[in-house]
Coordinates of C-alpha atoms in Angstrom, one line a residue:
X1 CA -26.5 19.2 9.5
X2 CA -26.3 17.0 6.5
X3 CA -29.1 14.5 5.6
X4 CA -27.1 11.8 7.3
X5 CA -26.5 13.9 10.4
X6 CA -22.8 13.2 10.3
X7 CA -21.6 16.7 9.5
X8 CA -22.9 20.2 8.7
X9 CA -23.9 21.0 5.2
X10 CA -21.4 23.8 5.1
X11 CA -18.7 21.2 5.4
X12 CA -18.4 21.2 1.6
X13 CA -18.8 24.9 0.9
X14 CA -16.2 26.6 -1.2
X15 CA -14.6 29.7 0.4
X16 CA -15.2 32.9 -1.5
X17 CA -14.0 36.5 -1.0
X18 CA -14.3 39.8 -2.8
X19 CA -10.6 40.3 -3.7
X20 CA -7.1 39.3 -2.6
X21 CA -6.2 42.9 -1.7
X22 CA -9.1 43.1 0.8
X23 CA -8.3 39.7 2.2
X24 CA -4.7 40.8 2.9
X25 CA -6.1 43.9 4.6
X26 CA -8.3 41.7 6.8
X27 CA -6.2 38.8 8.1
X28 CA -8.9 38.0 10.7
X29 CA -11.2 36.8 7.9
X30 CA -8.4 34.4 6.8
X31 CA -8.3 33.1 10.3
X32 CA -12.0 32.6 10.2
X33 CA -11.7 30.5 7.0
X34 CA -9.0 28.4 8.7
X35 CA -11.1 27.7 11.7
X36 CA -14.1 26.9 9.5
X37 CA -12.1 24.4 7.6
X38 CA -10.6 22.9 10.8
X39 CA -13.8 22.6 12.7
X40 CA -16.4 21.7 10.0
X41 CA -14.8 20.7 6.7
X42 CA -12.3 18.3 8.4
X43 CA -15.2 16.5 10.1
X44 CA -16.7 15.6 6.7
X45 CA -13.3 14.5 5.4
X46 CA -12.7 12.4 8.4
X47 CA -16.1 10.6 7.9
X48 CA -15.3 9.8 4.3
X49 CA -11.8 8.7 5.2
X50 CA -13.2 6.3 7.8
X51 CA -15.6 4.7 5.4
X52 CA -12.6 4.1 3.0
X53 CA -10.7 2.4 5.8
X54 CA -13.7 0.3 7.0
X55 CA -14.1 2.3 10.2
X56 CA -17.7 3.1 9.4
X57 CA -18.9 5.7 11.9
X58 CA -22.5 4.3 12.3
X59 CA -21.3 0.8 13.0
X60 CA -18.5 2.1 15.3
X61 CA -21.3 3.6 17.5
X62 CA -23.7 0.7 17.1
X63 CA -24.8 -1.3 20.1
X64 CA -27.7 -3.7 20.8
X65 CA -30.4 -2.2 22.9
X66 CA -31.7 -5.4 24.5
X67 CA -29.9 -5.9 27.8
X68 CA -30.4 -9.7 27.6
X69 CA -28.5 -9.9 24.3
X70 CA -25.0 -9.6 25.6
X71 CA -23.1 -10.1 22.4
X72 CA -22.3 -6.9 20.4
X73 CA -20.4 -8.1 17.3
X74 CA -19.6 -5.3 14.9
X75 CA -19.1 -5.9 11.2
X76 CA -17.5 -3.3 8.8
X77 CA -17.6 -3.3 5.0
X78 CA -15.3 -1.0 3.1
X79 CA -17.5 -0.5 0.0
X80 CA -15.9 3.0 -0.2
X81 CA -12.5 1.5 -0.9
X82 CA -13.9 -0.9 -3.5
X83 CA -15.7 2.0 -5.3
X84 CA -12.7 4.3 -5.2
X85 CA -10.1 1.7 -6.3
X86 CA -12.2 0.8 -9.3
X87 CA -12.4 4.4 -10.4
X88 CA -8.7 5.0 -9.9
X89 CA -7.8 1.9 -11.8
X90 CA -10.2 2.8 -14.6
X91 CA -9.0 6.3 -15.1
X92 CA -5.3 6.4 -14.2
X93 CA -3.9 2.9 -14.4
X94 CA -2.9 3.7 -18.0
X95 CA -0.7 6.9 -18.0
X96 CA -2.2 10.0 -19.3
X97 CA -0.8 11.1 -22.7
X98 CA 0.1 14.6 -23.7
X99 CA -0.2 15.9 -27.3
X100 CA 1.1 19.3 -28.6
X101 CA 2.0 20.5 -32.1
X102 CA 5.2 22.1 -30.8
X103 CA 7.7 19.3 -30.0
X104 CA 9.9 21.6 -27.8
X105 CA 7.0 22.4 -25.5
X106 CA 6.0 18.7 -25.5
X107 CA 9.5 17.7 -24.5
X108 CA 9.4 20.3 -21.6
X109 CA 6.1 18.9 -20.3
X110 CA 7.3 15.3 -20.6
X111 CA 10.4 16.2 -18.6
X112 CA 8.2 17.9 -16.0
X113 CA 6.1 14.7 -15.8
X114 CA 9.2 12.6 -15.3
X115 CA 10.5 14.8 -12.5
X116 CA 7.1 14.6 -10.8
X117 CA 6.6 10.9 -11.2
X118 CA 3.4 11.9 -12.9
X119 CA 1.9 8.4 -13.3
X120 CA 1.9 7.8 -9.5
X121 CA 1.0 11.4 -8.8
X122 CA -2.1 11.3 -11.0
X123 CA -3.3 8.1 -9.4
X124 CA -3.0 9.6 -5.9
X125 CA -4.8 12.7 -7.1
X126 CA -7.7 10.6 -8.5
X127 CA -7.7 8.6 -5.2
X128 CA -8.4 11.8 -3.2
X129 CA -10.8 13.1 -5.8
X130 CA -12.9 9.9 -5.5
X131 CA -12.7 9.8 -1.7
X132 CA -13.3 13.4 -0.8
X133 CA -14.7 14.9 -3.9
X134 CA -11.6 17.2 -4.2
X135 CA -7.8 17.0 -4.2
X136 CA -5.0 19.6 -4.1
X137 CA -1.5 19.8 -5.6
X138 CA 1.3 22.4 -5.4
X139 CA 3.2 23.4 -8.5
X140 CA 6.9 24.0 -7.9
X141 CA 9.7 25.0 -10.2
X142 CA 10.3 21.7 -11.9
X143 CA 7.8 19.3 -10.3
X144 CA 4.4 19.0 -8.7
X145 CA 3.5 17.7 -5.2
X146 CA 0.3 16.2 -3.8
X147 CA -1.1 18.1 -0.8
X148 CA -3.1 16.8 2.2
X149 CA -6.8 17.7 1.8
X150 CA -7.0 18.1 5.6
X151 CA -4.5 20.9 5.5
X152 CA -5.4 23.1 2.6
X153 CA -8.1 24.9 0.6
X154 CA -8.6 27.5 -2.2
X155 CA -10.4 30.8 -1.9
X156 CA -12.3 32.0 -5.0
X157 CA -13.7 35.4 -6.0
X158 CA -17.3 36.3 -6.5
X159 CA -17.1 36.5 -10.3
X160 CA -19.2 34.2 -12.5
X161 CA -16.1 32.3 -13.6
X162 CA -15.1 31.9 -9.9
X163 CA -11.4 32.4 -10.3
X164 CA -9.0 31.5 -7.5
X165 CA -7.5 34.4 -5.6
X166 CA -5.4 32.5 -3.1
X167 CA -4.5 29.0 -1.9
X168 CA -4.1 28.3 1.8
X169 CA -2.1 25.6 3.5
X170 CA -1.9 25.4 7.3
X171 CA 0.0 22.9 9.5
X172 CA -0.1 22.6 13.3
X173 CA 3.2 21.5 14.8
X174 CA 2.6 19.7 18.2
X175 CA 4.3 20.8 21.4
X176 CA 7.8 19.2 21.7
X177 CA 10.0 19.8 24.7
X178 CA 10.1 23.5 25.4
X179 CA 8.6 24.3 22.1
X180 CA 5.0 25.3 22.3
X181 CA 2.3 24.2 19.8
X182 CA 2.5 26.3 16.7
X183 CA 0.4 26.7 13.5
X184 CA 2.1 27.9 10.4
X185 CA 0.1 29.2 7.5
X186 CA 1.2 29.6 3.9
X187 CA -0.8 31.8 1.6
X188 CA -0.2 31.3 -2.1
X189 CA -1.3 34.2 -4.4
X190 CA -0.7 34.8 -8.1
X191 CA 2.5 36.7 -7.3
X192 CA 3.8 35.8 -3.8
X193 CA 4.1 33.0 -1.3
X194 CA 3.4 34.6 2.1
X195 CA 4.3 32.9 5.4
X196 CA 2.4 33.4 8.6
X197 CA 2.4 32.1 12.2
X198 CA -1.0 31.7 13.8
X199 CA -0.7 32.5 17.5
X200 CA -3.6 33.3 19.8
X201 CA -6.1 33.7 17.0
X202 CA -3.9 36.3 15.2
X203 CA -1.8 36.0 12.1
X204 CA 1.8 37.2 12.4
X205 CA 3.6 37.7 9.1
X206 CA 6.8 35.8 8.9
X207 CA 8.0 36.4 5.4
X208 CA 7.1 36.7 1.7
X209 CA 8.7 35.2 -1.5
X210 CA 8.0 36.2 -5.1
X211 CA 7.3 33.5 -7.6
X212 CA 7.0 33.5 -11.4
X213 CA 4.0 31.2 -12.0
X214 CA 1.7 34.1 -12.9
X215 CA -1.2 32.3 -11.1
X216 CA -2.0 30.6 -7.8
X217 CA 0.3 27.6 -7.7
X218 CA -2.0 25.7 -5.3
X219 CA -4.6 23.9 -7.6
X220 CA -7.8 22.3 -6.6
X221 CA -9.2 19.3 -8.5
X222 CA -13.0 18.6 -8.3
X223 CA -14.8 15.3 -8.7
X224 CA -18.0 16.9 -9.9
X225 CA -20.0 20.1 -9.6
X226 CA -21.0 19.5 -6.0
X227 CA -17.5 18.2 -5.0
X228 CA -19.0 15.1 -3.5
X229 CA -17.2 11.8 -3.1
X230 CA -18.1 8.8 -5.2
X231 CA -19.5 6.9 -2.2
X232 CA -20.7 9.9 -0.1
X233 CA -24.3 9.5 -1.1
X234 CA -24.2 5.8 -0.2
X235 CA -23.2 6.0 3.5
X236 CA -26.7 5.1 4.7
X237 CA -26.9 2.0 2.5
X238 CA -23.4 0.9 3.7
X239 CA -24.6 1.4 7.3
X240 CA -27.7 -0.7 6.6
X241 CA -25.6 -3.5 5.2
X242 CA -23.2 -3.4 8.2
X243 CA -26.1 -3.6 10.6
X244 CA -27.7 -6.5 8.7
X245 CA -24.5 -8.5 8.8
X246 CA -23.9 -7.6 12.5
X247 CA -27.4 -8.6 13.5
X248 CA -27.0 -11.9 11.7
X249 CA -23.7 -12.6 13.4
X250 CA -25.1 -11.6 16.8
X251 CA -28.2 -13.8 16.3
X252 CA -26.2 -16.8 15.4
X253 CA -24.0 -16.3 18.4
X254 CA -27.1 -16.0 20.6
X255 CA -28.2 -19.5 19.4
X256 CA -25.0 -20.9 21.0
X257 CA -26.3 -19.5 24.3
X258 CA -29.8 -21.0 23.9
X259 CA -32.2 -21.3 26.8
X260 CA -32.2 -24.6 28.6
X261 CA -35.6 -25.8 29.8
X262 CA -35.8 -28.5 32.5
X263 CA -39.0 -30.3 33.4
X264 CA -38.5 -31.8 36.8
X265 CA -38.1 -31.1 40.4
X266 CA -34.7 -29.5 41.0
X267 CA -35.6 -27.1 43.7
X268 CA -33.7 -29.2 46.3
X269 CA -30.5 -29.0 44.2
X270 CA -30.7 -25.3 43.5
X271 CA -27.6 -23.4 44.7
X272 CA -26.0 -26.5 46.1
X273 CA -22.5 -27.8 45.4
X274 CA -24.0 -30.9 43.6
X275 CA -25.9 -28.6 41.3
X276 CA -22.8 -26.5 40.5
X277 CA -20.9 -29.7 39.8
X278 CA -23.6 -31.0 37.4
X279 CA -23.7 -27.6 35.6
X280 CA -19.9 -27.6 35.2
X281 CA -20.0 -31.1 33.7
X282 CA -22.9 -30.1 31.3
X283 CA -25.1 -32.8 32.9
X284 CA -28.4 -32.1 34.6
X285 CA -30.1 -34.7 36.8
X286 CA -33.7 -33.8 37.2
X287 CA -35.7 -35.4 40.0
X288 CA -39.4 -36.2 39.4
X289 CA -42.0 -35.2 42.0
X290 CA -45.7 -35.5 42.5
X291 CA -48.4 -33.2 41.1
X292 CA -51.5 -32.0 42.9
X293 CA -53.2 -35.4 42.1
X294 CA -50.3 -37.4 43.5
X295 CA -49.2 -38.5 40.1
X296 CA -45.4 -38.5 39.2
X297 CA -44.3 -35.5 37.2
X298 CA -42.6 -35.8 33.9
X299 CA -38.8 -35.3 33.7
X300 CA -37.3 -33.7 30.6
X301 CA -34.6 -31.3 29.6
X302 CA -34.1 -29.5 26.2
X303 CA -32.9 -26.3 24.6
X304 CA -35.2 -23.7 23.1
X305 CA -33.8 -21.9 20.0
X306 CA -35.1 -18.8 18.3
X307 CA -35.9 -19.4 14.6
X308 CA -33.9 -17.6 11.9
X309 CA -35.4 -16.8 8.5
X310 CA -32.2 -17.2 6.6
X311 CA -33.7 -16.7 3.2
X312 CA -35.4 -13.4 4.1
X313 CA -32.2 -12.1 5.7
X314 CA -30.0 -13.1 2.7
X315 CA -32.5 -11.5 0.2
X316 CA -32.4 -8.3 2.2
X317 CA -28.6 -8.2 2.2
X318 CA -28.5 -9.0 -1.5
X319 CA -30.9 -6.2 -2.2
X320 CA -28.7 -3.7 -0.3
X321 CA -25.6 -4.9 -2.0
X322 CA -27.2 -4.5 -5.4
X323 CA -28.4 -1.0 -4.5
X324 CA -24.9 0.0 -3.4
X325 CA -23.3 -1.0 -6.7
X326 CA -26.2 0.1 -8.8
X327 CA -26.3 3.6 -7.4
X328 CA -22.5 4.0 -7.5
X329 CA -22.5 2.8 -11.1
X330 CA -19.7 0.4 -10.2
X331 CA -20.1 -3.1 -11.5
X332 CA -20.0 -5.9 -8.9
X333 CA -17.1 -8.0 -10.1
X334 CA -18.3 -10.9 -7.8
X335 CA -21.6 -11.0 -9.5
X336 CA -22.0 -14.3 -11.5
X337 CA -23.9 -12.5 -14.2
X338 CA -20.9 -10.1 -14.7
X339 CA -18.0 -12.5 -14.4
X340 CA -19.7 -15.1 -16.5
X341 CA -19.9 -12.9 -19.5
X342 CA -16.4 -12.2 -20.7
X343 CA -17.1 -10.5 -24.0
X344 CA -15.3 -7.2 -24.2
X345 CA -18.3 -5.5 -25.9
X346 CA -20.7 -6.8 -23.3
X347 CA -18.5 -5.4 -20.5
X348 CA -18.5 -2.0 -22.2
X349 CA -22.3 -1.9 -21.9
X350 CA -22.1 -2.9 -18.3
X351 CA -19.7 -0.1 -17.7
X352 CA -21.8 2.5 -19.6
X353 CA -23.4 4.1 -16.6
X354 CA -20.0 4.3 -14.8
X355 CA -18.4 5.9 -17.9
X356 CA -21.1 8.6 -18.1
X357 CA -20.6 9.4 -14.4
X358 CA -16.8 9.5 -14.8
X359 CA -16.9 11.7 -17.8
X360 CA -17.3 14.9 -15.7
X361 CA -14.5 13.8 -13.4
X362 CA -12.1 13.4 -16.3
X363 CA -13.2 16.7 -17.8
X364 CA -12.5 18.6 -14.6
X365 CA -9.2 16.7 -14.2
X366 CA -8.1 17.8 -17.7
X367 CA -9.0 21.5 -16.9
X368 CA -7.0 21.5 -13.7
X369 CA -4.1 19.6 -15.2
X370 CA -3.8 22.1 -18.0
X371 CA -3.6 24.8 -15.4
X372 CA -0.8 22.9 -13.8
X373 CA 1.2 22.8 -17.0
X374 CA 0.4 26.4 -17.8
X375 CA 1.9 27.5 -14.4
X376 CA 5.0 25.4 -15.0
X377 CA 5.6 27.0 -18.5
X378 CA 4.9 30.5 -17.2
X379 CA 7.7 30.0 -14.6
X380 CA 10.0 28.3 -17.1
X381 CA 9.7 31.1 -19.6
X382 CA 10.3 33.8 -17.0
X383 CA 13.3 32.0 -15.6
X384 CA 14.8 31.4 -19.0
X385 CA 14.4 35.1 -19.9
X386 CA 16.1 36.1 -16.6
X387 CA 19.0 33.7 -17.2
X388 CA 19.6 35.1 -20.7
X389 CA 19.5 38.6 -19.3
X390 CA 22.2 37.7 -16.8
X391 CA 24.3 36.4 -19.7
X392 CA 23.6 38.9 -22.4
X393 CA 22.0 41.9 -20.6
X394 CA 19.1 41.6 -23.0
X395 CA 15.7 40.7 -21.7
X396 CA 13.9 38.6 -24.4
X397 CA 10.7 37.0 -23.3
X398 CA 9.4 34.2 -25.6
X399 CA 5.6 34.3 -25.4
X400 CA 5.3 31.2 -27.6
X401 CA 6.9 29.1 -24.9
X402 CA 3.8 29.6 -22.8
X403 CA 1.2 28.7 -25.5
X404 CA -0.8 25.7 -24.5
X405 CA -3.8 26.3 -26.7
X406 CA -3.2 23.2 -28.6
X407 CA -2.4 20.9 -25.7
X408 CA -4.4 17.7 -25.4
X409 CA -4.6 15.5 -22.3
X410 CA -5.8 12.1 -23.3
X411 CA -7.2 9.5 -20.9
X412 CA -6.9 5.8 -21.9
X413 CA -9.5 4.0 -19.7
X414 CA -8.3 0.7 -18.3
X415 CA -11.1 -1.6 -19.5
X416 CA -10.9 -5.0 -21.2
X417 CA -11.0 -5.0 -25.0
X418 CA -11.8 -7.8 -27.3
X419 CA -8.6 -7.6 -29.4
X420 CA -9.5 -10.6 -31.5
X421 CA -12.8 -9.1 -32.5
X422 CA -11.2 -5.8 -33.4
X423 CA -8.5 -7.4 -35.4
X424 CA -11.0 -9.6 -37.3
X425 CA -13.0 -6.5 -38.1
X426 CA -10.0 -4.8 -39.6
X427 CA -8.9 -7.8 -41.6
X428 CA -12.5 -8.4 -42.9
X429 CA -12.7 -4.8 -44.0
X430 CA -9.5 -5.2 -46.0
X431 CA -7.5 -2.8 -43.8
X432 CA -3.8 -3.7 -43.3
X433 CA -2.2 -3.6 -39.9
X434 CA 1.5 -3.0 -39.4
X435 CA 3.7 -5.7 -37.7
X436 CA 4.6 -3.2 -35.0
X437 CA 1.0 -2.7 -34.1
X438 CA 0.3 -6.4 -34.0
X439 CA 3.3 -6.9 -31.7
X440 CA 2.2 -4.1 -29.4
X441 CA -1.1 -6.0 -28.7
X442 CA 0.8 -9.0 -27.4
X443 CA 1.3 -9.0 -23.6
X444 CA 4.7 -10.8 -23.6
X445 CA 6.4 -8.4 -26.0
X446 CA 7.5 -5.3 -24.2
X447 CA 9.3 -3.5 -27.1
X448 CA 7.6 -4.1 -30.5
X449 CA 10.4 -2.3 -32.4
X450 CA 13.1 -4.3 -30.8
X451 CA 11.2 -7.5 -31.6
X452 CA 10.9 -6.5 -35.3
X453 CA 14.7 -5.9 -35.4
X454 CA 15.4 -9.3 -33.8
X455 CA 13.1 -11.0 -36.3
X456 CA 14.9 -9.3 -39.2
X457 CA 18.3 -10.3 -37.9
X458 CA 17.2 -13.9 -37.6
X459 CA 15.8 -13.9 -41.1
X460 CA 19.1 -12.5 -42.5
X461 CA 21.1 -15.0 -40.5
X462 CA 18.9 -17.9 -41.8
X463 CA 19.2 -16.7 -45.4
X464 CA 23.0 -16.4 -45.0
X465 CA 23.2 -19.9 -43.6
X466 CA 21.1 -21.3 -46.4
X467 CA 23.3 -19.8 -49.1
X468 CA 26.4 -21.0 -47.4
X469 CA 25.0 -24.5 -47.1
X470 CA 24.1 -24.4 -50.8
X471 CA 27.6 -23.7 -52.0
X472 CA 29.1 -26.2 -49.5
X473 CA 26.8 -29.0 -50.6
X474 CA 25.7 -28.1 -54.1
X475 CA 24.1 -31.4 -55.4
X476 CA 21.9 -30.0 -58.2
X477 CA 24.3 -31.2 -61.0
X478 CA 26.1 -34.5 -61.0
X479 CA 29.0 -35.1 -63.5
X480 CA 29.6 -38.5 -65.1
X481 CA 33.1 -38.7 -63.7
X482 CA 31.7 -38.2 -60.2
X483 CA 29.5 -41.2 -60.4

């Protein structure tokens, strides 16, 4: 089991096998991988998904042990969602930019991005990466599709570089009418897409299709070396914060049901209709009696409340909250010390730890994304060669079309910048800045070039109007006869 006891440590292992040929010869081993993923790895994914949706597993099973404390209020905090959304916004809110020395290849990649709605796709990829520590996509002929982490995995070889030998996607279709429950398995290799039906623990081959990607088209993206989620190590702290809030809520609710202490002789009224009537009206009439010395007893009624150390409880919850944000490297935007300092440079320093932790994620993302584009260009080059062969009966394969050695994938983190300070720095250094660049920094100008053209048109129009007015009303020279 993991340290938290929520799932087995093997729930995050990567599947590895000697070779694709041996795997195809031993389909029972593939079935074992599928069962391992379904029974163990999905459990971990479910836990992380629950904490993102504020269905924290520890709080869901939480109950107060004291039988006299009847209230069992449960409080859930989705810190997981806060942490993940911050990372997704930081990394992919601004679209990733592609750079390549060959404009033809760059145009192909941009068209591929357009067909895939790549801005949205990259954000959803980063969401899964942050939540689960991994994400999967499937490269198709002219687009890429996000896959469900609960339904797929990649098998790697035993080499040092750990290259993928196959990608697996399995879907269980529930029973509908006369149709029995069925699990369909798709195996993606570097040459073929093989379809299976999993029935009774055995794989039955249903078909195979050749592809031209020259690689496994099912790609895995990793958050870090251990494939851990961004809030996976903080589940115990989130649980502690939930319990602290729940205990506070339950305690305050218990104070409403405080204990009523009555000093007086009410034994004669006990269990009588008169007593029940008084209780229903929230009024108690206590009758005094005589003590052992024959003196009248005191009559009194009051509530007894348990004391609540509010300051200690709030200090404890504040400490937990700070630990959650500190250990996740996510700034607490509700913190007065953070929100009160709006300097762009100061915010950069506050984000320094987060930037260092995110650097490995972006590096892994670039590596996998480059593989995505390489597979697309491989298929494109092969299809183009085959289409030309059909037309000309000459097979000419252009290897340069597949060259991605100079491809750059650029992240533009979404963080606040002090534009005024940067502009002043350039001006003070004597560096000139183009009008288009200045316009691009203004939020209410969407198209800087169009704005420049409109300004030029207005200037030309104003100059023409001035000249025309001059000739119509030329009053610089006054002749004697006009006086």
